[in-house]
CSV table of C-alpha atoms and ligand atoms in Angstrom, one decimal:
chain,number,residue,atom,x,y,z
A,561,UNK,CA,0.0,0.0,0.0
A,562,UNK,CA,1.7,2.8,-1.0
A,563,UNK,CA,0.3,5.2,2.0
A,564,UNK,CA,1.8,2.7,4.6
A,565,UNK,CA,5.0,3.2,2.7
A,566,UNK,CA,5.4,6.8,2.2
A,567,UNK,CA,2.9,8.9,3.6
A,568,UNK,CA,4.2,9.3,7.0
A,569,UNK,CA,4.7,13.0,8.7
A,570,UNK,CA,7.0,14.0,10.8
A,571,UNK,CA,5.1,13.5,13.8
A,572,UNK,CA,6.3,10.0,13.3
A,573,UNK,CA,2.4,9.2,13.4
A,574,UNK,CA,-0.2,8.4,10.6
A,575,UNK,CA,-1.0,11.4,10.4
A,576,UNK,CA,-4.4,13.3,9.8
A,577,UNK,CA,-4.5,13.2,6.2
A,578,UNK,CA,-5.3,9.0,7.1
A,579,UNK,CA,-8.4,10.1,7.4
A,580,UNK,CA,-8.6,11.6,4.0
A,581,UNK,CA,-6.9,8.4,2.5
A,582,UNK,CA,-9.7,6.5,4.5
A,583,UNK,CA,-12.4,8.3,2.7
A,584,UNK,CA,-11.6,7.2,-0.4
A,585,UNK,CA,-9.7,11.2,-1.3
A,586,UNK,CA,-6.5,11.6,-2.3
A,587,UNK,CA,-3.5,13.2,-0.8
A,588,UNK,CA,-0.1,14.5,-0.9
A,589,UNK,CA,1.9,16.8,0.8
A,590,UNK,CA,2.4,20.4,-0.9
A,591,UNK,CA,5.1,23.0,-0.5
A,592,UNK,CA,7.6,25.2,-2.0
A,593,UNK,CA,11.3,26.2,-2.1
A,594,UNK,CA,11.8,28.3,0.9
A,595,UNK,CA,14.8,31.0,2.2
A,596,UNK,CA,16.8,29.1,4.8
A,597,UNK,CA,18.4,32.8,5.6
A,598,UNK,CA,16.5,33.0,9.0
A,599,UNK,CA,16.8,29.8,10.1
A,600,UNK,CA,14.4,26.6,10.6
A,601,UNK,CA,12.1,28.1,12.7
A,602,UNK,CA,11.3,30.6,10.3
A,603,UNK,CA,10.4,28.2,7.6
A,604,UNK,CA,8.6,26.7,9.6
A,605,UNK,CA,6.4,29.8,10.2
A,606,UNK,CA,6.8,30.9,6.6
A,607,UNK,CA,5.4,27.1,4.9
A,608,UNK,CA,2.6,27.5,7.4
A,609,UNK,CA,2.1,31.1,6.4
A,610,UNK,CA,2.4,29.9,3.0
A,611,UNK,CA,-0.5,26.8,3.5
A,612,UNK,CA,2.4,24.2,3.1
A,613,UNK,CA,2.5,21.1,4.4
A,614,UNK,CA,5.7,20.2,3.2
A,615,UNK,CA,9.5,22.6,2.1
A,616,UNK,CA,12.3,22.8,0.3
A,617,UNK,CA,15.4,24.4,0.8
A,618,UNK,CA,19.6,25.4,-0.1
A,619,UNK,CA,21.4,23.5,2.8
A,620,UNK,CA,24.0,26.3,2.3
A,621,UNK,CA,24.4,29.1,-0.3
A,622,UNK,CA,22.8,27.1,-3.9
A,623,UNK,CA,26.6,28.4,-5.0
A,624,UNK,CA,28.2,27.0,-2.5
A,625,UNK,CA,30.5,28.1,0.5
A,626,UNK,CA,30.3,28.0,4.1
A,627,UNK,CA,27.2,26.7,6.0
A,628,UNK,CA,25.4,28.7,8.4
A,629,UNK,CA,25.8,27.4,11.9
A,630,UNK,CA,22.9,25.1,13.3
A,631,UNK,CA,21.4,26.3,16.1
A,632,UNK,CA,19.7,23.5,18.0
A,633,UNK,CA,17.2,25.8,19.5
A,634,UNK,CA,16.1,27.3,16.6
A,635,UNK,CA,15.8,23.3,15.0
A,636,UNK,CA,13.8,22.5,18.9
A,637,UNK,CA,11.5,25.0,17.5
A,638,UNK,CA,10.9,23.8,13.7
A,639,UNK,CA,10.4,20.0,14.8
A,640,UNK,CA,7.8,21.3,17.1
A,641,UNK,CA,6.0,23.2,14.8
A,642,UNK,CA,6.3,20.8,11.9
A,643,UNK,CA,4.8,17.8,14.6
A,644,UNK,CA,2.3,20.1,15.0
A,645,UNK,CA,1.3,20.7,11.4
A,646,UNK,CA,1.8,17.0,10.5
A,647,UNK,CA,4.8,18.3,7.8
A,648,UNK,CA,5.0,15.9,5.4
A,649,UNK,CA,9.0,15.1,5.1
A,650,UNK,CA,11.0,17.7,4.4
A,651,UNK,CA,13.5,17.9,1.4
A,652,UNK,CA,16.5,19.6,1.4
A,653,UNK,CA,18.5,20.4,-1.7
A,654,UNK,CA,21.8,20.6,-2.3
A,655,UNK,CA,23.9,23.6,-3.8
A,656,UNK,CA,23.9,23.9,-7.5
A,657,UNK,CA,28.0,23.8,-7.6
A,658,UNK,CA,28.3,20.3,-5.7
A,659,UNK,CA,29.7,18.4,-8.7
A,660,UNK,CA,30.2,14.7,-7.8
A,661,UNK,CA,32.0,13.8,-10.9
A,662,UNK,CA,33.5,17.1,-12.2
A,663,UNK,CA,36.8,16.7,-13.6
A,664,UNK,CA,39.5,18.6,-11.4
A,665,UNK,CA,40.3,16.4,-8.5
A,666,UNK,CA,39.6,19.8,-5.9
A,667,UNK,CA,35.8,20.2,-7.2
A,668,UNK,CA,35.5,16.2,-6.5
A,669,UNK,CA,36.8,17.3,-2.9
A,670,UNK,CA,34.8,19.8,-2.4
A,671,UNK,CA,31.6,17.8,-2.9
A,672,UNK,CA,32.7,15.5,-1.0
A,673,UNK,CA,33.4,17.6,1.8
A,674,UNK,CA,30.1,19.6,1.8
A,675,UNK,CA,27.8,16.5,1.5
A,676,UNK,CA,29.8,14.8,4.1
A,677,UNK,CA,28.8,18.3,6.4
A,678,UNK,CA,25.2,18.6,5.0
A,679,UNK,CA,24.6,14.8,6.3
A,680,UNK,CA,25.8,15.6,9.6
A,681,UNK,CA,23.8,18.5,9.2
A,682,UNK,CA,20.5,16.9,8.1
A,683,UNK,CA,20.8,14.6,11.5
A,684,UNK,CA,19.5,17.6,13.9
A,685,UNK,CA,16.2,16.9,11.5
A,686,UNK,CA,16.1,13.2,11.5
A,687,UNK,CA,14.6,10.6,8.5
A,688,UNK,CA,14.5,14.0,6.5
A,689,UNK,CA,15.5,14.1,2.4
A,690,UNK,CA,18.4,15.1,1.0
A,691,UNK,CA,18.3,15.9,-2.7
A,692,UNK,CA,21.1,16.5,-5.4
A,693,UNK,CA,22.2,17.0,-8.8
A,694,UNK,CA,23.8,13.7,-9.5
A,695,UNK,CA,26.5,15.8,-11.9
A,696,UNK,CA,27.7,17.0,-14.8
A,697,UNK,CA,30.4,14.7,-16.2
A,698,UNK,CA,32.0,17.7,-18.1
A,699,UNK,CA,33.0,15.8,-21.1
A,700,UNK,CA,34.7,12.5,-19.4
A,701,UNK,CA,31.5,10.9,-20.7
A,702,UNK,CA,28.4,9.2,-18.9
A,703,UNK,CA,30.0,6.5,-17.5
A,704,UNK,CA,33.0,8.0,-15.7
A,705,UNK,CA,30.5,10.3,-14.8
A,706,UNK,CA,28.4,7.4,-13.3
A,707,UNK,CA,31.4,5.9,-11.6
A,708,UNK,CA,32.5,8.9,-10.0
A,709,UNK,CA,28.8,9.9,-8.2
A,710,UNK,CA,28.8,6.1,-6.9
A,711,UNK,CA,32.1,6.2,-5.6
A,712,UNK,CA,31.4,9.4,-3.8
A,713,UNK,CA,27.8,8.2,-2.5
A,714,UNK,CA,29.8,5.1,-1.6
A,715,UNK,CA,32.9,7.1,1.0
A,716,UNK,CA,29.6,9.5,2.6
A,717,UNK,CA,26.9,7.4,2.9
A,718,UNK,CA,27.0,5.7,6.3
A,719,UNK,CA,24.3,3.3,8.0
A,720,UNK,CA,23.9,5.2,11.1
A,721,UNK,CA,22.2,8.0,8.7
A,722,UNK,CA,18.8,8.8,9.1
A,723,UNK,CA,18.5,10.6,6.4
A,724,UNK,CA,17.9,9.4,2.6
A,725,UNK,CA,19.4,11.1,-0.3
A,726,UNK,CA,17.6,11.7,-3.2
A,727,UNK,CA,19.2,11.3,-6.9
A,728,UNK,CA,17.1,14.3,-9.2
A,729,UNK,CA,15.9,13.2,-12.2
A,730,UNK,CA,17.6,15.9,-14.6
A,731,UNK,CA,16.4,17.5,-18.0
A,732,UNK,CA,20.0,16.4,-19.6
A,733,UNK,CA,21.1,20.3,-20.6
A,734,UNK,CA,24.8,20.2,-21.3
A,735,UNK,CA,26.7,17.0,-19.9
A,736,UNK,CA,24.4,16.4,-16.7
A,737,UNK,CA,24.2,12.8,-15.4
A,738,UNK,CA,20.7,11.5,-14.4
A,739,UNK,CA,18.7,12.3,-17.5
A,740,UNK,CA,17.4,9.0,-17.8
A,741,UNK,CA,15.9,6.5,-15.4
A,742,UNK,CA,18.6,4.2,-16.8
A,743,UNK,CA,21.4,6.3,-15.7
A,744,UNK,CA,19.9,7.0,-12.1
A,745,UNK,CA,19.5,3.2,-11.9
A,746,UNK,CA,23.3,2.6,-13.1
A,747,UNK,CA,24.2,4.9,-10.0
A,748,UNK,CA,21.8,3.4,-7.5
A,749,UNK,CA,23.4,0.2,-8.8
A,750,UNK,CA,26.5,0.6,-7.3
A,751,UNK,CA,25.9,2.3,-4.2
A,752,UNK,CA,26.5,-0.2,-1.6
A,753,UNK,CA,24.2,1.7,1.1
A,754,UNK,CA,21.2,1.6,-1.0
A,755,UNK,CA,18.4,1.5,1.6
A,756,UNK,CA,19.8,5.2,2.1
A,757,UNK,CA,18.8,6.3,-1.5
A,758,UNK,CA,15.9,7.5,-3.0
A,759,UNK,CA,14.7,9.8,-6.5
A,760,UNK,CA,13.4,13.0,-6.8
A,761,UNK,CA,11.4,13.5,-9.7
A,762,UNK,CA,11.2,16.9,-11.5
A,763,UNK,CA,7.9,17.2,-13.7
A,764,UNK,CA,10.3,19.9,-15.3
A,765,UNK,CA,12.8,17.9,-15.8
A,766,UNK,CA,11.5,14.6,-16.8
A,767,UNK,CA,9.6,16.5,-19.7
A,768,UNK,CA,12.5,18.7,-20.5
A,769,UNK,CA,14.4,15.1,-20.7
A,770,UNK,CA,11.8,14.0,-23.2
A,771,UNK,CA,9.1,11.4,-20.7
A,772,UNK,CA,5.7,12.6,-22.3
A,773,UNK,CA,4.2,13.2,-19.1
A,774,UNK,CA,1.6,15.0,-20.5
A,775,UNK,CA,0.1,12.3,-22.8
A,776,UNK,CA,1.5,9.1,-21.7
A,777,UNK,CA,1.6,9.8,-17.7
A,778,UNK,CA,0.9,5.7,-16.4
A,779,UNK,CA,3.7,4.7,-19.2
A,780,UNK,CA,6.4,7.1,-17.5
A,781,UNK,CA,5.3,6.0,-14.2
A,782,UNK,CA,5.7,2.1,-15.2
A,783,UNK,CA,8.7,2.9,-16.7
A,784,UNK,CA,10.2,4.4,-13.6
A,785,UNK,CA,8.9,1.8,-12.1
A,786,UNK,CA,10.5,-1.1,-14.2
A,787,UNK,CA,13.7,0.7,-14.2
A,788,UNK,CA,14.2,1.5,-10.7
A,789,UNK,CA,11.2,1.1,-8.9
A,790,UNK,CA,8.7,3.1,-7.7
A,791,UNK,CA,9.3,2.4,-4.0
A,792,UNK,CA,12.9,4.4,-4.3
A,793,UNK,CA,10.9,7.4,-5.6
A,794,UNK,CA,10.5,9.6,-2.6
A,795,UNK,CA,9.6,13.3,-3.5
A,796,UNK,CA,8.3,15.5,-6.5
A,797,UNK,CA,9.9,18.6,-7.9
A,798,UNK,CA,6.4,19.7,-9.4
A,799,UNK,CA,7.4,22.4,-11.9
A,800,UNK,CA,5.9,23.3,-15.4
A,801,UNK,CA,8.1,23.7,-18.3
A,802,UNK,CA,8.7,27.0,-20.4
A,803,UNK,CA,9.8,24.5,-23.3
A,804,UNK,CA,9.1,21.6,-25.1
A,805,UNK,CA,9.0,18.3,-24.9
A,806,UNK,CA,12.9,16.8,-25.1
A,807,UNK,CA,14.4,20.6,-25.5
A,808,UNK,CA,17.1,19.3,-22.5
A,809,UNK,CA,17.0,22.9,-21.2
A,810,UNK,CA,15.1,22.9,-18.0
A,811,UNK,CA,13.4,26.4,-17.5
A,812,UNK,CA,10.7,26.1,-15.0
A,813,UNK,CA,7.8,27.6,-15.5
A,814,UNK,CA,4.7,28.9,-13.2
A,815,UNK,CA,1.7,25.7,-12.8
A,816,UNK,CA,-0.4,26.0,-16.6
A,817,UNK,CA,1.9,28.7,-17.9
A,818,UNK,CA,4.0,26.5,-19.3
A,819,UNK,CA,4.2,23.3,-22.2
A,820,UNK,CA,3.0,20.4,-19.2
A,821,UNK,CA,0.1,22.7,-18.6
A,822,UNK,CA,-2.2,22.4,-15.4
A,823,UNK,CA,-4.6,19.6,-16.9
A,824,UNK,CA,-1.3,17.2,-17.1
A,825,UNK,CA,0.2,18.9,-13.6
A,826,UNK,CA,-3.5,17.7,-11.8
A,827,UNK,CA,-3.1,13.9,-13.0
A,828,UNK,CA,0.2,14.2,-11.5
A,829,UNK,CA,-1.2,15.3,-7.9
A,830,UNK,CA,-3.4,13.2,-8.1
A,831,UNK,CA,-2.0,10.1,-9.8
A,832,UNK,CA,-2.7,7.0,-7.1
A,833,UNK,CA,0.9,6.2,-7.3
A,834,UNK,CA,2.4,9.3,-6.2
A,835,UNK,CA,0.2,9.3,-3.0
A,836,UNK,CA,1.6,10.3,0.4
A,837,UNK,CA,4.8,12.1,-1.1
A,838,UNK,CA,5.9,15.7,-0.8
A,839,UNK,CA,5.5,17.8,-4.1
A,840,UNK,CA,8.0,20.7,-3.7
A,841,UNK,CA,6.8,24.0,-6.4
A,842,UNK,CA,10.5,25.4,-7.5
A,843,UNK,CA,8.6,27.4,-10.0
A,844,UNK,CA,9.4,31.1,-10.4
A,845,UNK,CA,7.1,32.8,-7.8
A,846,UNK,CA,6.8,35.4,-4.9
A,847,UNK,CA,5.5,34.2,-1.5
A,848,UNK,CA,2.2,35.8,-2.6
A,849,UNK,CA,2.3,33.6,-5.8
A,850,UNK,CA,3.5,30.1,-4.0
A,851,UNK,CA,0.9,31.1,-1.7
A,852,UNK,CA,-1.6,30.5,-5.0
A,853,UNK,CA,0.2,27.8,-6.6
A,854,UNK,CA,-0.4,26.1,-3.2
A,855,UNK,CA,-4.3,26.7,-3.0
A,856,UNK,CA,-4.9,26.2,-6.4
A,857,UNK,CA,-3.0,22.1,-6.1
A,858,UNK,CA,-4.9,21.8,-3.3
A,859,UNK,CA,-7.8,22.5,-4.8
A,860,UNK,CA,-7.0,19.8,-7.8
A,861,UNK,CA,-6.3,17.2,-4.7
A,862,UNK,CA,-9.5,18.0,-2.9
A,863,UNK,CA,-11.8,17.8,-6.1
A,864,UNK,CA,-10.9,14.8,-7.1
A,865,UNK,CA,-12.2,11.0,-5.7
B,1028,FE,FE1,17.2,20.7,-8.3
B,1029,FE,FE1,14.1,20.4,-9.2
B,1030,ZN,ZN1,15.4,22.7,-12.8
């Protein structure tokens, strides 16, 4: 049953939104991509401001660099509120720069050295997401590429973790790895630790990456499923797409402003396989706007049977 196996909150319960499941409604937990300048408590306060039930958010600066401090205070406070509000799980993302398999040796070291901190990091919220860019293989080709992110998953990963990282599915715009379900699956593959990895799917990406997830929605689903399974997939990136189908150039787009389109976007809320996950919006928006964005795909989840 795919509520049993993903549609916990982080009061560690089953939560409120059971009872929703019981009456025959769907369900998911919605959210968007939040500052993480003023700390956890205050995204806490700002997704609930917000009507989210779920977040995303930059571990560190999405260029890179130093960290901000944890204070465990200010985390006391988030958990609290988020037990409260039955938060679906939270994702964190990655910055932008991490590159697991760029070329100079120093770049490899760096990623290594910030997800190694983010994973300590991500323990003061426990059984939390943590979700990357697999890489860009900068012209040493897709398998070296493939090699390197499953070497480095393989020295940072560690079994005491409660925290599972998520593998984004990517639109394949210059030399990224992951723009297939193939190539995710040939990481997973080799990563030793593999109860501690998930997939992130981006609705932007996956089109962008050419899956016709407007017309052929229960196909790219069993696809995903054949290929990696559906059990590993743990979160959506629910974005629409400034350009077509296949263009590998990932421009996110506002919900039905874009080529996926809000009639395509509902199925996806709704779809009875993608029950009980959290569906982050990284689509280009002002709090007022997520605000919307957020009302409107609840609205799509509450009118439907
Ligand atoms: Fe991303
Ligand atoms: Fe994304
Ligand atoms: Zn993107």
């Amino acid at each position: 049953d795919v509520y049993k196996r993903q549609g916990r909150c982080m009061s560690g319960t089953e939560c409120g939104m059971l009872e929703k499941k019981q009456e025959g409604r769907f369900f998911m937990y919605i959210g968007n991509h939040l500052s993480s300048a003023k700390g956890y408590e205050a995204m806490g306060k700002q997704a609930v401001r917000l009507g989210g039930e779920t977040f995303a958010f930059f571990t560190r600066n999405p260029r890179g660099g130093k960290a901000k401090e944890i204070k465990p205070e200010d985390v006391e406070k988030f958990l609290e509120i988020a037990k409260e509000q039955h938060f679906g799980k939270i994702v964190a993302h990655a910055p932008y720069t991490m590159n697991a398999c760029a070329a100079k040796e120093d770049i490899r070291e760096l990623a290594h050295t910030m997800f190694t901190d983010d994973l300590k990091r991500m323990e003061y919220t426990p059984g939390n997401y943590y979700n990357f860019h697999p890489g860009s293989h900068v012209g040493q080709g897709t398998e070296t590429g493939i090699t390197l992110i499953a070497e480095l998953l393989n020295q940072v990963l560690h079994p005491e973790q409660t925290t599972t990282v998520l593998l984004e599915t990517m639109a394949g715009k210059g030399s990224e790895v992951g723009r297939n379900f193939e190539e995710l699956q040939a990481i997973i593959e080799r990563v030793d630790l593999k109860e501690k990895i998930g997939v992130c799917l981006d609705t932007c990406h996956v089109w962008d990456a050419g899956y016709d997830i407007v017309e052929h929605l229960d196909e790219v689903l069993k696809e995903f499923d054949r290929i990696i399974g559906l059990e590993r997939l743990k979160a959506i990136h629910l974005n629409d797409s400034m350009n077509p189908l296949g263009s590998h150039k990932d421009r996110h787009a506002r919900l039905g402003e874009g080529q996926i389109g809000s009639e395509a976007l509902q199925r996806i809320v709704c779809h009875e396989k993608l029950q009980g996950l959290p569906f982050i919006l990284e689509t280009p928006n002002d709090d007022e706007g997520y605000a919307a964005e957020i009302a409107i795909v609840k609205s799509w989840r509450e009118g439907l049977k």
